[in-house]
Short mmCIF file of C-alpha atoms in Angstrom, two decimals:
data_model
loop_
_atom_site.label_atom_id
_atom_site.label_comp_id
_atom_site.label_asym_id
_atom_site.label_seq_id
_atom_site.Cartn_x
_atom_site.Cartn_y
_atom_site.Cartn_z
CA MET S 56 -32.45 101.66 -20.45
CA PHE S 57 -33.38 98.81 -17.85
CA TRP S 58 -31.46 95.55 -18.66
CA LYS S 59 -33.91 93.03 -17.21
CA THR S 60 -31.52 90.09 -17.22
CA THR S 61 -29.10 91.72 -15.21
CA LYS S 62 -31.56 94.27 -13.33
CA LEU S 63 -29.02 97.18 -14.61
CA ASP S 64 -29.68 100.46 -16.09
CA LEU S 65 -27.61 101.10 -19.23
CA ILE S 66 -27.10 104.15 -21.65
CA CYS S 67 -25.13 104.55 -24.95
CA TYR S 68 -22.37 106.74 -24.98
CA PRO S 69 -22.36 109.25 -27.01
CA PRO S 70 -26.10 108.62 -27.38
CA MET S 71 -27.36 106.54 -30.43
CA PRO S 72 -30.24 106.92 -32.83
CA ASP S 73 -33.34 104.95 -31.21
CA HIS S 74 -33.01 102.12 -33.59
CA VAL S 75 -29.84 100.91 -32.12
CA ALA S 76 -29.84 102.61 -28.64
CA ARG S 77 -29.62 99.25 -26.79
CA PRO S 78 -26.30 99.21 -24.95
CA TRP S 79 -26.12 95.64 -24.83
CA ASP S 80 -26.76 92.66 -27.05
CA ALA S 81 -27.48 88.65 -27.09
CA ALA S 82 -23.50 88.17 -27.21
CA ASP S 83 -23.06 90.21 -23.83
CA GLU S 84 -25.74 87.77 -22.15
CA TYR S 85 -23.94 84.71 -23.50
CA ILE S 86 -20.81 85.53 -22.47
CA LEU S 87 -21.96 86.45 -18.86
CA GLU S 88 -24.00 83.13 -18.83
CA ARG S 89 -20.90 81.14 -19.53
CA ALA S 90 -18.03 83.39 -17.45
CA ASN S 91 -16.93 82.49 -13.76
CA PRO S 92 -17.46 85.62 -11.78
CA GLU S 93 -14.73 84.10 -9.27
CA GLU S 94 -11.96 84.22 -11.72
CA LYS S 95 -9.61 87.03 -12.10
CA THR S 96 -11.13 88.67 -15.15
CA LEU S 97 -9.77 91.15 -17.89
CA ILE S 98 -12.26 92.53 -20.61
CA PHE S 99 -11.79 93.57 -24.05
CA ASN S 100 -13.85 95.76 -26.26
CA ASP S 101 -16.71 96.56 -24.06
CA ARG S 102 -18.32 99.03 -26.13
CA PHE S 103 -20.64 100.47 -23.55
CA GLY S 104 -19.72 98.93 -20.23
CA ALA S 105 -21.98 95.96 -20.24
CA LEU S 106 -19.60 93.56 -19.27
CA ALA S 107 -17.69 95.82 -16.89
CA VAL S 108 -21.07 96.68 -14.85
CA ASN S 109 -21.50 92.95 -14.13
CA TYR S 110 -17.88 92.51 -13.26
CA PRO S 111 -16.83 95.59 -10.94
CA GLU S 112 -13.37 94.06 -10.12
CA ALA S 113 -12.48 93.11 -13.50
CA LYS S 114 -9.59 95.02 -15.46
CA LEU S 115 -10.67 96.79 -18.70
CA TRP S 116 -8.55 96.91 -22.03
CA LEU S 117 -10.88 99.41 -23.81
CA GLU S 118 -8.91 101.47 -26.73
CA SER S 119 -11.94 103.56 -27.30
CA ALA S 120 -12.25 107.00 -25.36
CA CYS S 121 -15.83 106.72 -25.83
CA ALA S 122 -15.90 103.19 -24.49
CA ARG S 123 -14.18 104.19 -21.57
CA ILE S 124 -16.65 107.21 -20.94
CA ALA S 125 -19.50 105.03 -21.29
CA ALA S 126 -18.12 102.24 -18.93
CA GLU S 127 -17.61 105.19 -16.35
CA LYS S 128 -21.26 106.71 -16.78
CA ASN S 129 -22.83 103.04 -16.41
CA LEU S 130 -20.74 102.31 -13.31
CA GLY S 131 -22.09 105.29 -11.74
CA ARG S 132 -25.67 104.75 -12.76
CA ASN S 133 -25.56 101.63 -10.84
CA GLU S 134 -23.73 102.82 -7.94
CA ILE S 135 -20.88 100.61 -8.78
CA ALA S 136 -17.52 102.05 -7.62
CA SER S 137 -15.13 102.46 -10.40
CA GLN S 138 -11.21 101.53 -9.45
CA PRO S 139 -8.67 103.90 -10.69
CA ASP S 140 -6.38 101.35 -11.96
CA ARG S 141 -8.94 99.36 -13.97
CA TRP S 142 -8.03 100.83 -17.41
CA ILE S 143 -5.04 98.74 -18.74
CA THR S 144 -2.74 98.82 -21.65
CA HIS S 145 -0.45 95.87 -20.16
CA ILE S 146 -1.92 92.32 -19.36
CA GLU S 147 -1.43 91.28 -15.71
CA PRO S 148 0.16 87.82 -15.79
CA ASP S 149 -2.06 86.38 -13.02
CA THR S 150 -5.48 87.12 -15.21
CA ARG S 151 -7.18 83.99 -15.31
CA GLN S 152 -10.15 84.66 -17.59
CA ILE S 153 -10.32 86.97 -20.47
CA LEU S 154 -13.77 88.15 -21.78
CA ILE S 155 -13.77 89.58 -25.57
CA LYS S 156 -16.28 91.12 -27.41
CA ALA S 157 -15.57 90.33 -31.08
CA PRO S 158 -14.20 93.44 -32.79
CA LYS S 159 -14.96 94.37 -36.45
CA ASP S 160 -11.39 94.06 -37.50
CA PHE S 161 -10.06 90.28 -37.42
CA GLU S 162 -6.40 91.57 -37.25
CA GLN S 163 -7.43 93.47 -33.87
CA LEU S 164 -8.45 90.15 -32.49
CA GLN S 165 -5.22 88.09 -33.68
CA PHE S 166 -3.37 91.32 -31.98
CA TRP S 167 -5.02 90.94 -28.67
CA LEU S 168 -4.63 87.26 -28.90
CA HIS S 169 -0.95 87.66 -29.39
CA LEU S 170 -0.56 89.90 -26.27
CA ILE S 171 -2.55 87.40 -24.29
CA GLN S 172 -0.27 84.24 -25.40
CA THR S 173 2.51 86.36 -24.17
CA ASP S 174 1.43 87.85 -20.84
CA CYS S 175 -0.96 85.01 -19.65
CA PRO S 176 -0.98 82.04 -22.19
CA ASP S 177 -3.02 79.67 -19.49
CA ALA S 178 -5.99 82.10 -19.37
CA ARG S 179 -9.57 80.93 -20.23
CA ILE S 180 -10.49 83.11 -23.32
CA LEU S 181 -14.13 83.74 -24.29
CA ILE S 182 -15.00 85.54 -27.50
CA ALA S 183 -18.53 86.44 -28.07
CA GLY S 184 -20.42 88.40 -30.85
CA MET S 185 -23.25 88.03 -33.07
CA SER S 186 -23.21 85.32 -35.35
CA LYS S 187 -23.55 87.48 -38.47
CA HIS S 188 -20.27 89.21 -37.46
CA ILE S 189 -17.91 86.26 -36.79
CA PRO S 190 -17.49 84.32 -40.14
CA ILE S 191 -16.33 80.65 -40.51
CA SER S 192 -13.01 81.80 -41.64
CA TRP S 193 -12.32 83.53 -38.14
CA LEU S 194 -13.42 79.84 -36.43
CA THR S 195 -11.35 77.98 -38.90
CA TRP S 196 -8.50 80.38 -38.09
CA LEU S 197 -8.97 80.05 -34.32
CA GLU S 198 -9.48 76.40 -34.18
CA ALA S 199 -6.01 76.11 -36.03
CA HIS S 200 -4.01 78.51 -33.82
CA CYS S 201 -5.33 77.84 -30.51
CA ALA S 202 -4.50 74.74 -28.24
CA ALA S 203 -7.90 74.27 -26.85
CA TYR S 204 -10.96 75.32 -29.04
CA THR S 205 -15.00 75.09 -28.21
CA GLN S 206 -17.50 76.42 -30.43
CA HIS S 207 -20.91 76.67 -28.31
CA PRO S 208 -24.14 76.48 -30.03
CA ILE S 209 -25.41 79.62 -31.56
CA GLN S 210 -27.54 81.17 -28.96
CA ARG S 211 -30.42 84.15 -30.05
CA LYS S 212 -28.17 84.62 -32.83
CA ALA S 213 -25.20 84.95 -31.05
CA ARG S 214 -21.83 83.08 -31.15
CA LEU S 215 -19.59 82.41 -28.31
CA VAL S 216 -16.29 80.53 -28.85
CA GLU S 217 -13.88 79.54 -25.96
CA VAL S 218 -10.13 79.09 -26.61
CA GLY S 219 -7.08 78.48 -24.79
CA GLY S 220 -3.05 78.50 -25.36
CA PRO S 221 -3.13 80.49 -28.55
CA ASN S 222 0.11 80.44 -30.56
CA ILE S 223 -0.04 83.27 -32.92
CA SER S 224 2.77 84.47 -35.06
CA ASP S 225 4.68 87.78 -34.21
CA LYS S 226 3.46 89.17 -37.56
CA CYS S 227 0.22 89.82 -35.93
CA ILE S 228 1.78 92.63 -34.00
CA GLN S 229 3.87 94.19 -36.39
CA LEU S 230 3.31 97.94 -37.50
CA ASP S 231 2.50 97.73 -40.85
CA GLY S 232 1.79 100.54 -43.47
CA TYR S 233 2.56 102.51 -46.53
CA HIS S 234 4.77 105.48 -48.06
CA TRP S 235 2.94 108.52 -49.05
CA GLU S 236 4.76 111.75 -50.66
CA GLU S 237 7.87 111.52 -48.56
CA LEU S 238 6.15 110.25 -45.57
CA GLU S 239 6.43 106.86 -44.07
CA LEU S 240 3.02 106.05 -42.40
CA LEU S 241 2.76 102.99 -40.08
CA ALA S 242 0.02 101.88 -37.84
CA THR S 243 -0.89 98.69 -35.46
CA PRO S 244 -3.84 96.51 -36.05
CA GLY S 245 -7.12 98.02 -35.89
CA VAL S 246 -6.16 101.26 -36.89
CA PHE S 247 -8.15 102.46 -40.05
CA GLY S 248 -6.15 102.81 -43.18
CA ARG S 249 -3.43 100.55 -41.91
CA HIS S 250 -2.36 98.95 -44.96
CA HIS S 251 -2.88 101.69 -47.68
CA ILE S 252 -4.01 104.98 -48.04
CA ASP S 253 -7.59 105.61 -47.51
CA ILE S 254 -8.95 106.78 -50.96
CA GLY S 255 -11.35 109.64 -49.35
CA SER S 256 -8.40 110.95 -47.85
CA ARG S 257 -6.18 110.62 -50.95
CA PHE S 258 -8.89 112.60 -52.54
CA LEU S 259 -8.93 115.50 -49.86
CA LEU S 260 -5.27 115.64 -49.96
CA GLU S 261 -4.93 116.06 -53.68
CA THR S 262 -7.85 118.45 -54.05
CA LEU S 263 -5.87 120.70 -51.23
CA ALA S 264 -2.76 120.27 -53.39
CA GLU S 265 -4.61 121.24 -56.74
CA GLN S 266 -5.89 124.65 -54.72
CA GLN S 267 -2.24 125.50 -54.07
CA LEU S 268 -3.62 126.48 -50.72
CA SER S 269 -1.42 128.22 -48.18
CA PHE S 270 -1.98 127.07 -44.58
CA SER S 271 -0.94 128.81 -41.44
CA GLY S 272 -1.59 128.81 -37.55
CA ARG S 273 -2.99 126.00 -35.52
CA LEU S 274 -4.06 123.02 -37.55
CA CYS S 275 -6.18 119.93 -35.97
CA ASP S 276 -6.34 116.69 -37.41
CA LEU S 277 -9.84 115.38 -36.01
CA GLY S 278 -9.97 111.55 -35.89
CA CYS S 279 -6.42 111.44 -37.24
CA GLY S 280 -5.96 107.56 -37.39
CA ASN S 281 -2.16 106.86 -38.41
CA GLY S 282 -1.75 110.89 -38.92
CA LEU S 283 -2.08 110.89 -42.68
CA LEU S 284 -3.87 114.26 -43.12
CA GLY S 285 -2.25 116.10 -40.35
CA PHE S 286 1.22 114.94 -41.27
CA THR S 287 1.03 115.29 -45.02
CA LEU S 288 -0.13 119.26 -44.54
CA LYS S 289 2.56 119.74 -41.90
CA HIS S 290 5.07 118.43 -44.19
CA CYS S 291 4.21 120.68 -46.80
CA HIS S 292 3.65 123.86 -44.21
CA PRO S 293 6.12 123.22 -41.84
CA ASP S 294 5.12 126.20 -39.83
CA LEU S 295 1.83 124.84 -38.71
CA GLU S 296 1.14 124.21 -35.04
CA LEU S 297 -0.16 120.56 -35.38
CA VAL S 298 -2.72 118.94 -33.14
CA MET S 299 -4.31 115.43 -33.79
CA THR S 300 -6.81 113.49 -31.73
CA ASP S 301 -8.49 110.20 -31.89
CA ASP S 302 -10.93 107.92 -29.95
CA SER S 303 -8.62 104.98 -30.63
CA PHE S 304 -5.78 104.67 -28.41
CA GLN S 305 -4.12 102.32 -30.88
CA ALA S 306 -4.42 105.30 -33.62
CA VAL S 307 -3.14 107.77 -31.39
CA GLU S 308 0.22 105.34 -30.51
CA SER S 309 0.57 104.88 -34.38
CA ALA S 310 0.28 108.72 -34.84
CA ARG S 311 2.99 109.34 -32.14
CA GLU S 312 5.08 106.66 -33.64
CA ASN S 313 4.73 108.27 -37.28
CA SER S 314 5.73 111.60 -35.63
CA LYS S 315 9.09 110.25 -34.47
CA ARG S 316 9.87 108.33 -37.64
CA ASN S 317 9.06 111.37 -39.63
CA HIS S 318 10.46 114.04 -37.73
CA LEU S 319 7.19 116.23 -37.62
CA ASP S 320 6.12 117.59 -34.21
CA ALA S 321 2.57 117.28 -33.27
CA THR S 322 0.57 117.27 -29.98
CA ILE S 323 -1.34 114.25 -30.11
CA VAL S 324 -4.51 113.40 -27.92
CA HIS S 325 -6.50 110.34 -26.79
CA GLY S 326 -10.05 111.58 -26.52
CA ASP S 327 -13.40 111.84 -27.52
CA THR S 328 -13.42 114.18 -30.41
CA LEU S 329 -12.23 117.48 -29.28
CA LEU S 330 -13.34 117.23 -25.65
CA ASN S 331 -9.63 116.55 -24.62
CA THR S 332 -8.18 119.20 -26.62
CA PRO S 333 -8.44 122.80 -25.78
CA GLY S 334 -7.87 125.95 -27.59
CA GLN S 335 -8.97 127.44 -30.87
CA PHE S 336 -8.13 126.44 -34.42
CA ASP S 337 -7.42 128.09 -37.74
CA ILE S 338 -8.11 124.82 -39.58
CA ILE S 339 -9.67 121.39 -38.81
CA VAL S 340 -9.38 118.43 -41.21
CA CYS S 341 -11.81 115.55 -40.83
CA ASN S 342 -12.55 112.32 -42.45
CA PRO S 343 -15.33 111.46 -40.32
CA PRO S 344 -16.06 107.65 -39.37
CA PHE S 345 -19.65 106.51 -40.25
CA HIS S 346 -19.58 103.22 -38.06
CA ASP S 347 -19.44 102.68 -34.75
CA GLY S 348 -18.32 98.77 -34.85
CA HIS S 349 -20.73 97.38 -37.25
CA ARG S 350 -23.53 100.33 -36.78
CA GLN S 351 -23.38 102.69 -39.69
CA LEU S 352 -24.31 106.08 -38.15
CA THR S 353 -23.98 109.66 -38.64
CA ASN S 354 -23.96 110.89 -34.87
CA PHE S 355 -20.07 110.63 -34.72
CA ALA S 356 -19.53 112.97 -37.80
CA GLN S 357 -22.48 115.16 -36.32
CA ARG S 358 -20.63 115.81 -32.92
CA MET S 359 -17.30 116.20 -34.83
CA PHE S 360 -19.03 119.20 -36.70
CA GLU S 361 -20.59 120.61 -33.80
CA GLN S 362 -17.37 120.97 -31.66
CA SER S 363 -15.39 121.89 -34.55
CA ALA S 364 -17.68 124.80 -34.74
CA ARG S 365 -17.11 125.74 -31.13
CA GLN S 366 -13.08 125.43 -31.40
CA LEU S 367 -12.76 127.21 -34.94
CA THR S 368 -11.37 130.96 -34.70
CA PRO S 369 -13.92 133.20 -36.30
CA GLY S 370 -12.13 133.25 -39.64
CA GLY S 371 -11.21 129.66 -39.58
CA GLN S 372 -12.29 126.79 -41.69
CA LEU S 373 -13.37 123.03 -41.49
CA LEU S 374 -12.30 120.79 -44.34
CA VAL S 375 -14.26 117.64 -44.39
CA VAL S 376 -13.91 114.42 -47.28
CA ALA S 377 -17.12 112.32 -47.28
CA ASN S 378 -18.93 109.75 -48.96
CA ARG S 379 -21.37 111.39 -51.22
CA HIS S 380 -24.28 109.06 -49.99
CA LEU S 381 -23.94 110.46 -46.56
CA PRO S 382 -26.30 113.03 -45.28
CA TYR S 383 -23.59 115.46 -44.64
CA PRO S 384 -24.63 118.82 -46.30
CA ALA S 385 -27.71 119.09 -43.97
CA LEU S 386 -25.72 118.59 -40.76
CA LEU S 387 -23.05 120.68 -41.73
CA LYS S 388 -25.69 123.62 -42.59
CA GLN S 389 -26.77 123.30 -39.04
CA GLN S 390 -23.43 124.36 -37.62
CA TYR S 391 -21.99 126.54 -40.38
CA ARG S 392 -22.90 129.66 -42.23
CA ARG S 393 -21.02 128.94 -45.07
CA VAL S 394 -20.58 125.49 -46.72
CA GLN S 395 -18.89 125.09 -49.94
CA VAL S 396 -18.25 121.87 -52.10
CA VAL S 397 -14.92 122.41 -53.13
CA LYS S 398 -14.73 119.26 -55.44
CA GLN S 399 -16.61 115.93 -55.79
CA ASN S 400 -16.28 112.84 -57.84
CA PRO S 401 -18.54 109.92 -58.26
CA LYS S 402 -17.61 108.25 -54.65
CA PHE S 403 -16.46 111.49 -52.66
CA ILE S 404 -17.42 115.19 -51.83
CA VAL S 405 -14.95 117.98 -50.37
CA PHE S 406 -16.57 120.55 -48.02
CA GLN S 407 -15.31 123.56 -46.85
CA CYS S 408 -17.25 125.39 -44.03
CA SER S 409 -16.60 128.32 -41.89
CA LEU S 410 -18.47 130.42 -39.25
CA ALA S 411 -18.22 133.30 -41.47
CA LYS S 412 -20.42 133.94 -44.64
CA HIS S 413 -17.31 135.13 -46.64
CA THR S 414 -13.45 134.67 -45.91
CA LYS S 415 -10.70 137.18 -47.16
CA GLU S 416 -8.27 134.34 -47.82
CA ASN S 417 -7.82 130.62 -48.10
CA THR S 418 -11.24 130.10 -50.21
CA LEU S 419 -10.58 127.07 -52.02
CA ALA S 420 -13.15 127.57 -55.16
#
C-alpha cells in the first residue's frame, strides 16, 4: 500500500482484512511531523514498521515477533538496509529521542518509561496514538509523573504527548501474578493474564481435568503467555515434552522465569505462531488471541489453526478454548476432519480437533 505522505510502500504482516489493512495511521504521521530526524532515536511498539522505514538508523524495541517481521519486510520493500543490531532489549544511554506508539496496556507504557528513566533519563520522549485509545487518566498520570509534559492538540483524531524526566516507581517493573494449583505464575507488564488467571484458560483446564485425560508425547502451548496451560499440563503429566511459543518477547521471558520457579523443563521460543518451532506435536493447546492492539480480528487464530494442522502427528489433537461469539467452528473445519465440542458454558467453548476422523484414545467426550 502506497503511503503518499512519505512516498513509501508498506504492507501489514501478517496480512490483515481489508477494512484494517493500512499499516500506518494518523498517529504515525503526527509523531513523524514532530520528531527530529537528526537525533539518535529509539522506537517502541512500531507494529508494522511505519516509523522504522522513516528512521533507518534508529534502534527498535519491538516485543512482537510479527512486528519485527513486518519491519524487515517493509524495509526490504523500500530498499532500505536493515542493520543487524537494530533490535534491542536494552536501552543505549546516549539515546536522545524516543518515539513510542501507545500500547493497549497502560502498564506496558509505564514499564517502558521506567526503563527509559533508568538508562537515558534526559531523552526526549514522544508518545502518539489515536485519541480514543489514550484516555484522560493516562494523560493525568503522565503529567504527574514526568518532569516535563506537553500535550499537543489533537490532529486528525490522533494525540501526541511529549514528556521528559519520567519518575516512575520500581513497582512498575516488578513481576506480578498468582498461584494456580501448586504453581506460581508471574509475568512482566503487558503479558496477557498477568494479574489473575484468565477465565477462558481456567475453563479449558477444568474441562481437561474433568475428563481425566492421559497426555503423553510432545505438547505445544501455542501462544503461551505466562505458561499457564503448558505448565499445568506438565505438572500433571511430568513425562510430557513441553514446548511453548509466543509472539510476545515479554511473555516468553515470563514463561522462562516460571519454568525456573516451578522446576518444570520446557523449550520456550519467541516467534510468530509455530514458524520458529520445528517438529511434530502430539498435542497442541491454544487460547488464541483475537485482538491485535485495538483491532479485533480472527486472522491470528486462523493462522494458529493452519500451522497446528501442519505440525500435528497423524493421531495428534488440537485443544482450543474460545469465546462463544467468535466464528471459530468454520475456521477449524477448514483444517481438521474432526472438530468436536467438548464442553461449553454461556461464555466459552472448548474444541477438540484432529486430522483423522476417529482417534483410538484420548477422545474427550
